[in-house]
Amino acid sequence: MSAAPLLKVAGIDTFYGPIQAIRGVSLEVPEGRIVTVLGANGAGKTTILRTISGVLDPDRGEIAFQGQDIMGLTPDRVMRAGICHSPEGREIFPFLTVAENLRMGSYTRADKDEVARDLEMCFGYFPRLKERADQRAGQLSGGEQQMLAISRALMGKPRLLLLDEPSLGLSPILTLQIFEIVKRINRERGVAILLVEQNAHIALQTADYGYVLEVGRIVMEDTCQSLMQRDDIREFYLGHKEEGARGQRRWKKKKLWR
C-alpha cells in the first residue's frame, strides 16, 4: 500500500495460555482507508483486533499507531490514543439505555459540546437509535444492537475503528444497510477502518486492501479488487453457498503460499 500507515503491526505473536493464536502477523492500515482481514473461523482474526486494542498482550512484535509504540498499553489508553473497538458479539450494556451506552463510548472525552454533536452524528447515521434512545439496550433487535455497538465506538472519536464481524446474525438486507453506513462513515468522517468480517464478498466490496489469514498466519495480501479475481479466493470465499462450505472445510489443507 502506497499511503503512509496510520497503524503498523509487525511480527506479532499472541497466545491464549499455551495455545498460539497468531504467528508473526504483520499488516498496515493507511490513513482514511478500509482494510479487511479474511480467514476461516478460528483463523485468529478476532485475536488480531483484540491484540491491537490492548485486550490481549502479544508475546513479541511491534504495534505502532501514528508512529508511536502502543504495544502493551491498556485498552483505555489505546482508546485515548485514537483506536476504538466495536467487538464481535457487540458487547453492549444491556441494562443501560441506548443513550447511556453511547455516553459510555465518550467517557474518555472532556469536550462536551463535541460529544453532543457526535451523538447527533450517530443518530444521523442510525435514526432508529434516536427513536429508542431511552430504551434499554438489551431490548433492541440484533441489528439495532449492532448499530449501537458501532455508534458507541464512534463516540470515542476514533482515528481508527476496529470493526469485528458487523454482519454477525443479521439478515442480508440489514447487512447491506450496515455496510453502506460503514462506507459513509469512512468517506464522510475520514475514519480508517480495520474490518474483520466472515462475509468475504461484502468485506472485499467494502475495503480497499485485504489480508488473508490462515491458522494464525498472513498468507496473502493484495488490493481487494485483485483478491476478488483470484481463483483460490473465489473458490473458498466467493462461490455458491454449497461450494463455499466445502471450500472452508478444505481451507486448512491447501496452502495458499505454495
GROMACS .gro file of C-alpha atoms in nm:
model
  258
    1MET     CA    1   0.000   0.000   0.000
    2SER     CA    2   0.140   0.337  -0.101
    3ALA     CA    3   0.000   0.565   0.170
    4ALA     CA    4   0.192   0.607   0.495
    5PRO     CA    5   0.043   0.375   0.756
    6LEU     CA    6  -0.171   0.510   1.035
    7LEU     CA    7  -0.136   0.169   1.202
    8LYS     CA    8   0.161  -0.061   1.157
    9VAL     CA    9   0.164  -0.411   1.305
   10ALA     CA   10   0.489  -0.605   1.268
   11GLY     CA   11   0.555  -0.968   1.357
   12ILE     CA   12   0.315  -1.008   1.649
   13ASP     CA   13   0.264  -1.341   1.827
   14THR     CA   14  -0.031  -1.376   2.065
   15PHE     CA   15  -0.122  -1.670   2.286
   16TYR     CA   16  -0.428  -1.787   2.478
   17GLY     CA   17  -0.247  -1.962   2.760
   18PRO     CA   18  -0.030  -2.230   2.594
   19ILE     CA   19  -0.211  -2.201   2.259
   20GLN     CA   20  -0.061  -1.969   1.999
   21ALA     CA   21  -0.343  -1.790   1.817
   22ILE     CA   22  -0.149  -1.568   1.575
   23ARG     CA   23   0.205  -1.611   1.445
   24GLY     CA   24   0.422  -1.332   1.311
   25VAL     CA   25   0.130  -1.124   1.187
   26SER     CA   26   0.220  -0.802   1.006
   27LEU     CA   27  -0.024  -0.558   0.847
   28GLU     CA   28  -0.078  -0.188   0.783
   29VAL     CA   29  -0.377   0.045   0.775
   30PRO     CA   30  -0.318   0.373   0.589
   31GLU     CA   31  -0.486   0.696   0.697
   32GLY     CA   32  -0.851   0.711   0.592
   33ARG     CA   33  -0.861   0.369   0.428
   34ILE     CA   34  -1.057   0.048   0.490
   35VAL     CA   35  -0.852  -0.270   0.530
   36THR     CA   36  -1.003  -0.616   0.582
   37VAL     CA   37  -0.870  -0.943   0.724
   38LEU     CA   38  -1.019  -1.260   0.574
   39GLY     CA   39  -0.995  -1.608   0.715
   40ALA     CA   40  -1.190  -1.917   0.817
   41ASN     CA   41  -1.350  -1.943   1.160
   42GLY     CA   42  -1.077  -1.987   1.422
   43ALA     CA   43  -0.802  -1.845   1.199
   44GLY     CA   44  -0.719  -1.571   1.452
   45LYS     CA   45  -0.892  -1.266   1.303
   46THR     CA   46  -1.056  -1.152   1.626
   47THR     CA   47  -0.730  -1.211   1.813
   48ILE     CA   48  -0.559  -0.956   1.588
   49LEU     CA   49  -0.812  -0.687   1.680
   50ARG     CA   50  -0.800  -0.774   2.050
   51THR     CA   51  -0.421  -0.750   2.042
   52ILE     CA   52  -0.425  -0.410   1.873
   53SER     CA   53  -0.684  -0.272   2.116
   54GLY     CA   54  -0.487  -0.388   2.421
   55VAL     CA   55  -0.730  -0.657   2.537
   56LEU     CA   56  -0.458  -0.917   2.473
   57ASP     CA   57  -0.084  -0.868   2.515
   58PRO     CA   58   0.137  -1.009   2.238
   59ASP     CA   59   0.446  -1.205   2.335
   60ARG     CA   60   0.654  -1.034   2.069
   61GLY     CA   61   0.632  -0.794   1.779
   62GLU     CA   62   0.557  -0.426   1.732
   63ILE     CA   63   0.238  -0.219   1.714
   64ALA     CA   64   0.270   0.146   1.616
   65PHE     CA   65  -0.013   0.398   1.579
   66GLN     CA   66   0.059   0.738   1.427
   67GLY     CA   67   0.426   0.648   1.460
   68GLN     CA   68   0.403   0.585   1.836
   69ASP     CA   69   0.457   0.249   2.005
   70ILE     CA   70   0.129   0.135   2.163
   71MET     CA   71   0.210  -0.229   2.231
   72GLY     CA   72   0.138  -0.318   2.592
   73LEU     CA   73  -0.088  -0.020   2.658
   74THR     CA   74  -0.411  -0.085   2.846
   75PRO     CA   75  -0.734  -0.072   2.641
   76ASP     CA   76  -0.836   0.266   2.783
   77ARG     CA   77  -0.500   0.418   2.683
   78VAL     CA   78  -0.529   0.267   2.335
   79MET     CA   79  -0.873   0.424   2.310
   80ARG     CA   80  -0.741   0.760   2.424
   81ALA     CA   81  -0.473   0.734   2.154
   82GLY     CA   82  -0.750   0.718   1.891
   83ILE     CA   83  -0.833   0.350   1.835
   84CYS     CA   84  -1.188   0.237   1.917
   85HIS     CA   85  -1.310  -0.122   1.902
   86SER     CA   86  -1.656  -0.246   1.805
   87PRO     CA   87  -1.620  -0.607   1.923
   88GLU     CA   88  -1.757  -0.935   1.798
   89GLY     CA   89  -2.091  -1.004   1.962
   90ARG     CA   90  -2.149  -0.627   2.018
   91GLU     CA   91  -2.095  -0.642   2.399
   92ILE     CA   92  -2.335  -0.359   2.470
   93PHE     CA   93  -2.453  -0.283   2.825
   94PRO     CA   94  -2.798  -0.446   2.818
   95PHE     CA   95  -2.941  -0.279   3.130
   96LEU     CA   96  -2.835   0.069   3.027
   97THR     CA   97  -3.039   0.273   2.782
   98VAL     CA   98  -2.925   0.342   2.428
   99ALA     CA   99  -2.828   0.697   2.525
  100GLU     CA  100  -2.634   0.574   2.829
  101ASN     CA  101  -2.446   0.321   2.616
  102LEU     CA  102  -2.347   0.598   2.378
  103ARG     CA  103  -2.229   0.820   2.662
  104MET     CA  104  -2.016   0.530   2.786
  105GLY     CA  105  -1.839   0.542   2.450
  106SER     CA  106  -1.733   0.900   2.517
  107TYR     CA  107  -1.616   0.853   2.876
  108THR     CA  108  -1.255   0.945   2.792
  109ARG     CA  109  -1.358   1.280   2.641
  110ALA     CA  110  -1.395   1.617   2.811
  111ASP     CA  111  -1.518   1.816   2.507
  112LYS     CA  112  -1.889   1.817   2.598
  113ASP     CA  113  -2.002   2.027   2.303
  114GLU     CA  114  -1.824   1.796   2.058
  115VAL     CA  115  -1.967   1.493   2.235
  116ALA     CA  116  -2.319   1.633   2.189
  117ARG     CA  117  -2.251   1.692   1.819
  118ASP     CA  118  -2.111   1.341   1.778
  119LEU     CA  119  -2.420   1.199   1.947
  120GLU     CA  120  -2.635   1.370   1.685
  121MET     CA  121  -2.396   1.244   1.419
  122CYS     CA  122  -2.459   0.885   1.534
  123PHE     CA  123  -2.834   0.945   1.534
  124GLY     CA  124  -2.798   1.079   1.181
  125TYR     CA  125  -2.633   0.756   1.066
  126PHE     CA  126  -2.871   0.538   1.267
  127PRO     CA  127  -3.208   0.717   1.315
  128ARG     CA  128  -3.354   0.408   1.480
  129LEU     CA  129  -3.124   0.464   1.777
  130LYS     CA  130  -3.267   0.811   1.830
  131GLU     CA  131  -3.617   0.663   1.836
  132ARG     CA  132  -3.502   0.418   2.104
  133ALA     CA  133  -3.269   0.647   2.298
  134ASP     CA  134  -3.448   0.586   2.630
  135GLN     CA  135  -3.499   0.212   2.575
  136ARG     CA  136  -3.280  -0.047   2.745
  137ALA     CA  137  -3.020  -0.175   2.501
  138GLY     CA  138  -3.096  -0.538   2.584
  139GLN     CA  139  -3.443  -0.492   2.437
  140LEU     CA  140  -3.311  -0.394   2.094
  141SER     CA  141  -3.309  -0.626   1.796
  142GLY     CA  142  -2.980  -0.775   1.679
  143GLY     CA  143  -2.947  -0.519   1.403
  144GLU     CA  144  -3.019  -0.231   1.638
  145GLN     CA  145  -2.762  -0.363   1.884
  146GLN     CA  146  -2.504  -0.369   1.603
  147MET     CA  147  -2.591  -0.009   1.518
  148LEU     CA  148  -2.541   0.076   1.885
  149ALA     CA  149  -2.206  -0.103   1.907
  150ILE     CA  150  -2.071   0.085   1.605
  151SER     CA  151  -2.209   0.416   1.733
  152ARG     CA  152  -2.065   0.362   2.080
  153ALA     CA  153  -1.721   0.314   1.921
  154LEU     CA  154  -1.770   0.629   1.712
  155MET     CA  155  -1.844   0.826   2.030
  156GLY     CA  156  -1.480   0.773   2.126
  157LYS     CA  157  -1.388   0.992   1.827
  158PRO     CA  158  -1.154   0.735   1.668
  159ARG     CA  159  -0.891   0.789   1.405
  160LEU     CA  160  -0.906   0.411   1.357
  161LEU     CA  161  -1.214   0.192   1.406
  162LEU     CA  162  -1.165  -0.180   1.470
  163LEU     CA  163  -1.481  -0.346   1.341
  164ASP     CA  164  -1.531  -0.714   1.426
  165GLU     CA  165  -1.799  -0.918   1.245
  166PRO     CA  166  -2.060  -0.642   1.200
  167SER     CA  167  -2.288  -0.873   0.997
  168LEU     CA  168  -2.299  -1.148   1.261
  169GLY     CA  169  -2.657  -1.272   1.299
  170LEU     CA  170  -2.805  -1.011   1.065
  171SER     CA  171  -3.028  -1.058   0.761
  172PRO     CA  172  -2.872  -0.996   0.417
  173ILE     CA  173  -3.073  -0.676   0.372
  174LEU     CA  174  -2.972  -0.534   0.710
  175THR     CA  175  -2.611  -0.637   0.645
  176LEU     CA  176  -2.609  -0.430   0.326
  177GLN     CA  177  -2.756  -0.133   0.512
  178ILE     CA  178  -2.494  -0.156   0.788
  179PHE     CA  179  -2.209  -0.173   0.539
  180GLU     CA  180  -2.339   0.122   0.340
  181ILE     CA  181  -2.324   0.326   0.660
  182VAL     CA  182  -1.976   0.193   0.737
  183LYS     CA  183  -1.862   0.320   0.398
  184ARG     CA  184  -2.027   0.656   0.465
  185ILE     CA  185  -1.851   0.686   0.800
  186ASN     CA  186  -1.518   0.622   0.629
  187ARG     CA  187  -1.591   0.862   0.345
  188GLU     CA  188  -1.754   1.145   0.540
  189ARG     CA  189  -1.559   1.130   0.868
  190GLY     CA  190  -1.224   1.011   0.735
  191VAL     CA  191  -1.212   0.731   0.992
  192ALA     CA  192  -0.977   0.448   0.894
  193ILE     CA  193  -1.127   0.103   0.949
  194LEU     CA  194  -0.972  -0.238   1.012
  195LEU     CA  195  -1.251  -0.481   0.931
  196VAL     CA  196  -1.288  -0.845   1.029
  197GLU     CA  197  -1.588  -0.998   0.855
  198GLN     CA  198  -1.692  -1.357   0.779
  199ASN     CA  199  -1.892  -1.241   0.475
  200ALA     CA  200  -1.592  -1.214   0.248
  201HIS     CA  201  -1.793  -1.095  -0.051
  202ILE     CA  202  -1.917  -0.781   0.121
  203ALA     CA  203  -1.584  -0.728   0.300
  204LEU     CA  204  -1.394  -0.725  -0.030
  205GLN     CA  205  -1.652  -0.494  -0.185
  206THR     CA  206  -1.620  -0.254   0.109
  207ALA     CA  207  -1.246  -0.246   0.176
  208ASP     CA  208  -0.956  -0.110  -0.025
  209TYR     CA  209  -0.696  -0.368   0.074
  210GLY     CA  210  -0.713  -0.719   0.219
  211TYR     CA  211  -0.507  -0.973   0.409
  212VAL     CA  212  -0.580  -1.346   0.415
  213LEU     CA  213  -0.517  -1.522   0.746
  214GLU     CA  214  -0.470  -1.898   0.767
  215VAL     CA  215  -0.418  -2.072   1.102
  216GLY     CA  216  -0.280  -1.757   1.261
  217ARG     CA  217  -0.052  -1.652   0.974
  218ILE     CA  218  -0.092  -1.395   0.699
  219VAL     CA  219  -0.052  -1.593   0.377
  220MET     CA  220  -0.164  -1.339   0.118
  221GLU     CA  221  -0.226  -0.967   0.076
  222ASP     CA  222  -0.338  -0.750  -0.214
  223THR     CA  223  -0.592  -0.492  -0.319
  224CYS     CA  224  -0.945  -0.618  -0.271
  225GLN     CA  225  -1.010  -0.587  -0.642
  226SER     CA  226  -0.717  -0.820  -0.714
  227LEU     CA  227  -0.816  -1.065  -0.440
  228MET     CA  228  -1.165  -1.096  -0.587
  229GLN     CA  229  -1.012  -1.207  -0.917
  230ARG     CA  230  -0.805  -1.489  -0.767
  231ASP     CA  231  -0.937  -1.840  -0.828
  232ASP     CA  232  -0.847  -1.965  -0.478
  233ILE     CA  233  -1.022  -1.674  -0.307
  234ARG     CA  234  -1.325  -1.717  -0.533
  235GLU     CA  235  -1.336  -2.089  -0.455
  236PHE     CA  236  -1.304  -2.061  -0.079
  237TYR     CA  237  -1.499  -1.742  -0.015
  238LEU     CA  238  -1.695  -1.610  -0.311
  239GLY     CA  239  -1.858  -1.916  -0.466
  240HIS     CA  240  -2.208  -2.053  -0.419
  241LYS     CA  241  -2.315  -2.137  -0.067
  242GLU     CA  242  -2.254  -2.511  -0.105
  243GLU     CA  243  -1.918  -2.459  -0.276
  244GLY     CA  244  -1.815  -2.211  -0.009
  245ALA     CA  245  -1.892  -2.459   0.269
  246ARG     CA  246  -1.682  -2.728   0.100
  247GLY     CA  247  -1.406  -2.477   0.039
  248GLN     CA  248  -1.397  -2.374   0.405
  249ARG     CA  249  -1.351  -2.739   0.505
  250ARG     CA  250  -1.062  -2.772   0.258
  251TRP     CA  251  -0.903  -2.438   0.355
  252LYS     CA  252  -0.657  -2.582   0.606
  253LYS     CA  253  -0.545  -2.848   0.361
  254LYS     CA  254  -0.449  -2.604   0.086
  255LYS     CA  255  -0.154  -2.372   0.147
  256LEU     CA  256  -0.211  -2.056  -0.050
  257TRP     CA  257   0.154  -1.958  -0.049
  258ARG     CA  258   0.259  -2.273  -0.240
   0.00000   0.00000   0.00000
